[in-house]
XYZ file of N, CA and C in Angstrom:
339
model
N 47.266 107.181 111.467
C 48.324 107.777 110.693
C 49.652 107.192 111.162
N 50.503 106.807 110.232
C 51.816 106.234 110.533
C 52.853 107.347 110.631
N 53.700 107.228 111.619
C 54.766 108.213 111.827
C 56.087 107.463 111.903
N 57.063 107.921 111.139
C 58.399 107.339 111.205
C 59.179 108.004 112.334
N 59.781 107.181 113.159
C 60.603 107.684 114.260
C 62.024 107.187 114.046
N 62.957 108.111 114.120
C 64.368 107.769 113.984
C 64.996 107.862 115.358
N 65.585 106.774 115.773
C 66.238 106.739 117.078
C 67.742 106.656 116.851
N 68.460 107.511 117.523
C 69.914 107.529 117.369
C 70.568 107.422 118.739
N 71.700 106.750 118.766
C 72.456 106.656 120.003
C 73.274 107.921 120.212
N 73.411 108.306 121.447
C 74.245 109.459 121.765
C 75.703 109.094 121.508
N 76.531 110.073 121.162
C 77.955 109.771 120.960
C 78.595 109.361 122.284
N 79.676 108.603 122.220
C 80.352 108.213 123.466
C 80.796 109.447 124.254
N 80.684 109.362 125.565
C 81.167 110.446 126.412
C 82.299 109.915 127.284
N 82.753 110.717 128.208
C 83.910 110.362 129.039
C 83.720 109.024 129.757
N 82.520 108.747 130.184
C 82.255 107.519 130.928
C 82.074 106.298 130.030
N 81.513 106.488 128.840
C 81.160 105.349 127.986
C 82.150 105.077 126.857
N 83.136 105.932 126.699
C 84.100 105.764 125.612
C 84.892 104.463 125.789
N 85.128 103.778 124.672
C 85.956 102.571 124.713
C 87.361 102.942 125.153
N 88.024 102.001 125.836
C 89.371 102.262 126.336
C 90.273 101.070 126.072
N 91.574 101.331 126.149
C 92.582 100.283 125.984
C 93.711 100.560 126.969
N 94.130 99.505 127.679
C 95.257 99.643 128.606
C 96.417 98.824 128.089
N 97.567 99.467 127.964
C 98.797 98.793 127.576
C 99.614 98.610 128.850
N 99.680 97.373 129.315
C 100.368 97.065 130.578
C 101.862 97.384 130.520
N 102.501 97.083 129.394
C 103.949 97.277 129.274
C 104.331 98.754 129.378
N 103.498 99.628 128.849
C 103.798 101.062 128.876
C 103.172 101.765 130.075
N 102.216 101.110 130.745
C 101.535 101.737 131.878
C 100.636 102.875 131.447
N 99.915 102.652 130.371
C 99.156 103.704 129.708
C 97.749 103.216 129.392
N 96.744 104.015 129.724
C 95.367 103.740 129.322
C 94.895 104.896 128.459
N 94.334 104.571 127.299
C 93.810 105.587 126.388
C 92.338 105.312 126.119
N 91.633 106.360 125.709
C 90.219 106.267 125.332
C 90.034 106.886 123.963
N 88.931 106.500 123.318
C 88.613 107.137 122.050
C 88.269 108.602 122.310
N 88.456 109.432 121.288
C 88.127 110.848 121.418
C 86.624 111.014 121.591
N 86.222 111.890 122.494
C 84.809 112.172 122.722
C 84.530 113.639 122.421
N 83.263 113.971 122.349
C 82.897 115.359 122.087
C 83.396 116.278 123.206
N 83.453 115.766 124.449
C 83.939 116.591 125.560
C 85.412 116.945 125.380
N 86.216 115.962 124.991
C 87.641 116.209 124.770
C 87.819 117.168 123.604
N 87.072 116.941 122.543
C 87.169 117.834 121.381
C 86.854 119.278 121.773
N 85.819 119.463 122.576
C 85.435 120.808 123.003
C 86.470 121.395 123.972
N 86.850 120.623 124.974
C 87.786 121.063 126.007
C 89.143 121.445 125.413
N 89.622 120.634 124.469
C 90.935 120.873 123.853
C 90.860 121.809 122.648
N 89.638 122.180 122.259
C 89.431 123.039 121.088
C 90.083 122.432 119.836
N 89.830 121.135 119.638
C 90.400 120.431 118.486
C 89.673 120.824 117.212
N 90.421 120.825 116.133
C 89.832 121.125 114.839
C 88.937 119.982 114.394
N 87.923 120.314 113.625
C 87.029 119.301 113.076
C 87.865 118.319 112.251
N 87.618 117.046 112.448
C 88.357 116.034 111.707
C 89.620 115.545 112.393
N 89.988 116.157 113.518
C 91.166 115.694 114.271
C 90.923 114.267 114.737
N 91.891 113.399 114.522
C 91.760 112.009 114.947
C 92.812 111.692 116.002
N 92.631 110.560 116.677
C 93.585 110.124 117.682
C 92.868 109.505 118.863
N 93.595 109.372 119.950
C 93.051 108.865 121.213
C 93.529 109.785 122.333
N 92.812 109.781 123.442
C 93.175 110.647 124.558
C 93.771 109.794 125.683
N 94.826 110.306 126.300
C 95.461 109.612 127.426
C 94.550 109.765 128.636
N 94.001 108.644 129.098
C 93.065 108.661 130.218
C 93.759 108.432 131.552
N 94.849 107.634 131.535
C 95.519 107.310 132.803
C 96.950 106.868 132.546
N 97.831 107.265 133.463
C 99.223 106.820 133.461
C 99.502 106.151 134.802
N 100.144 105.009 134.752
C 100.541 104.347 135.992
C 101.804 105.024 136.519
N 101.826 105.333 137.787
C 102.971 105.986 138.402
C 104.223 105.118 138.249
N 105.300 105.716 137.752
C 106.561 105.007 137.567
C 106.637 104.172 136.309
N 105.605 104.190 135.491
C 105.591 103.399 134.249
C 106.456 104.059 133.180
N 106.677 103.338 132.096
C 107.455 103.890 130.983
C 106.821 105.179 130.444
N 105.504 105.187 130.321
C 104.813 106.378 129.825
C 104.951 107.543 130.803
N 104.893 107.257 132.091
C 105.043 108.291 133.113
C 106.461 108.846 133.119
N 107.455 107.978 133.064
C 108.862 108.403 133.056
C 109.185 109.214 131.807
N 108.543 108.870 130.680
C 108.770 109.603 129.425
C 108.051 110.947 129.404
N 107.319 111.252 130.481
C 106.601 112.529 130.625
C 105.485 112.691 129.598
N 104.763 111.591 129.325
C 103.592 111.679 128.472
C 102.533 112.483 129.222
N 102.050 113.582 128.656
C 101.113 114.431 129.399
C 99.730 113.781 129.561
N 99.200 113.738 130.775
C 97.839 113.244 130.963
C 96.849 114.125 130.196
N 95.798 113.525 129.688
C 94.726 114.194 128.946
C 95.128 114.692 127.561
N 96.351 114.411 127.147
C 96.754 114.820 125.807
C 96.131 113.877 124.773
N 96.104 114.329 123.542
C 95.610 113.521 122.434
C 96.823 112.969 121.692
N 96.882 111.651 121.553
C 97.938 111.026 120.750
C 97.417 110.981 119.327
N 98.040 111.777 118.455
C 97.549 111.893 117.081
C 98.354 111.063 116.090
N 99.607 110.728 116.433
C 100.454 109.952 115.526
C 101.342 108.997 116.315
N 101.632 107.857 115.693
C 102.627 106.920 116.206
C 103.612 106.682 115.086
N 104.888 107.001 115.342
C 105.947 106.875 114.331
C 105.555 107.549 113.021
N 104.942 108.716 113.129
C 104.589 109.510 111.963
C 103.293 109.118 111.282
N 102.673 108.042 111.698
C 101.435 107.596 111.072
C 100.238 108.067 111.888
N 99.280 108.728 111.222
C 98.105 109.265 111.900
C 97.289 108.149 112.544
N 96.864 108.381 113.777
C 96.011 107.449 114.515
C 94.561 107.788 114.173
N 93.856 106.854 113.536
C 92.474 107.102 113.111
C 91.480 106.975 114.266
N 91.663 105.922 115.071
C 90.727 105.646 116.161
C 91.388 104.674 117.136
N 90.634 104.198 118.119
C 91.190 103.330 119.147
C 91.694 102.006 118.573
N 90.935 101.403 117.674
C 91.360 100.136 117.062
C 92.659 100.315 116.285
N 92.776 101.409 115.557
C 93.991 101.680 114.793
C 95.163 101.944 115.736
N 94.916 102.636 116.845
C 95.952 102.875 117.850
C 96.510 101.549 118.357
N 95.631 100.609 118.711
C 96.073 99.310 119.212
C 96.891 98.572 118.161
N 96.482 98.666 116.915
C 97.210 98.025 115.818
C 98.614 98.617 115.668
N 98.709 99.944 115.654
C 100.011 100.611 115.512
C 100.905 100.351 116.718
N 100.337 100.379 117.898
C 101.103 100.164 119.118
C 101.624 98.739 119.197
N 100.799 97.785 118.798
C 101.193 96.378 118.861
C 102.330 96.029 117.929
N 102.459 96.770 116.839
C 103.486 96.483 115.842
C 104.822 97.157 116.152
N 104.865 98.016 117.169
C 106.075 98.814 117.426
C 106.764 98.396 118.722
N 108.086 98.231 118.665
C 108.889 97.990 119.882
C 109.306 99.325 120.497
N 109.689 100.249 119.646
C 109.974 101.610 120.100
C 109.124 102.538 119.240
N 108.767 103.671 119.812
C 107.845 104.542 119.091
C 108.033 105.999 119.471
N 107.662 106.844 118.534
C 107.584 108.273 118.769
C 106.106 108.641 118.686
N 105.573 109.141 119.799
C 104.181 109.561 119.842
C 104.114 111.064 119.618
N 103.242 111.481 118.730
C 102.974 112.906 118.547
C 101.727 113.210 119.359
N 101.862 114.117 120.326
C 100.750 114.448 121.209
C 100.351 115.909 121.033
N 99.093 116.181 121.321
C 98.570 117.546 121.269
C 97.864 117.809 122.590
N 98.222 118.922 123.226
C 97.584 119.327 124.475
C 97.380 120.831 124.417
N 96.134 121.256 124.347
C 95.774 122.674 124.267
C 96.520 123.401 123.153
N 96.583 122.758 121.987
C 97.197 123.375 120.826
C 98.704 123.227 120.733
N 99.341 122.698 121.768
C 100.787 122.516 121.777
C 101.124 121.077 121.384
N 101.998 120.926 120.414
C 102.412 119.605 119.950
C 103.716 119.209 120.639
N 103.786 117.956 121.062
C 104.974 117.446 121.740
C 105.247 116.035 121.220
N 106.527 115.701 121.054
C 106.931 114.354 120.670
C 107.423 113.632 121.919
N 106.957 112.386 122.090
C 107.344 111.593 123.250
C 107.901 110.256 122.738
N 109.126 109.943 123.169
C 109.772 108.679 122.781
C 109.459 107.618 123.830
N 109.002 106.451 123.372
C 108.709 105.328 124.262
C 109.281 104.046 123.683
N 109.587 103.111 124.571
C 110.103 101.822 124.145
C 109.545 100.750 125.048
N 109.296 99.576 124.497
C 108.819 98.441 125.284
C 109.988 97.713 125.943
N 111.213 97.975 125.509
C 112.396 97.280 126.033
C 112.923 97.920 127.295
């Protein structure tokens, strides 16, 4: 008797999530994972990236970007995923990041100059 087996990959978690480091801003972000969604109590369909690391004394650190926050918008444009974040970040010299941390929204101004 033939049996069909469907194999699926587990969703990315904190360790396996893709990441991007922006040297100029001193900021490392990761794609949103189920752990972040659960921990932050994000609404279904929330998009963005999570701040994984800030370099001490960097532009992002000085601007008081909160660690573990979700960056949901850059200059008013919704961040869909990590690839879109890199695209939006690369095109901007100065930017306003919309962040969400435990339901609280904060705007953070950053500049590459």
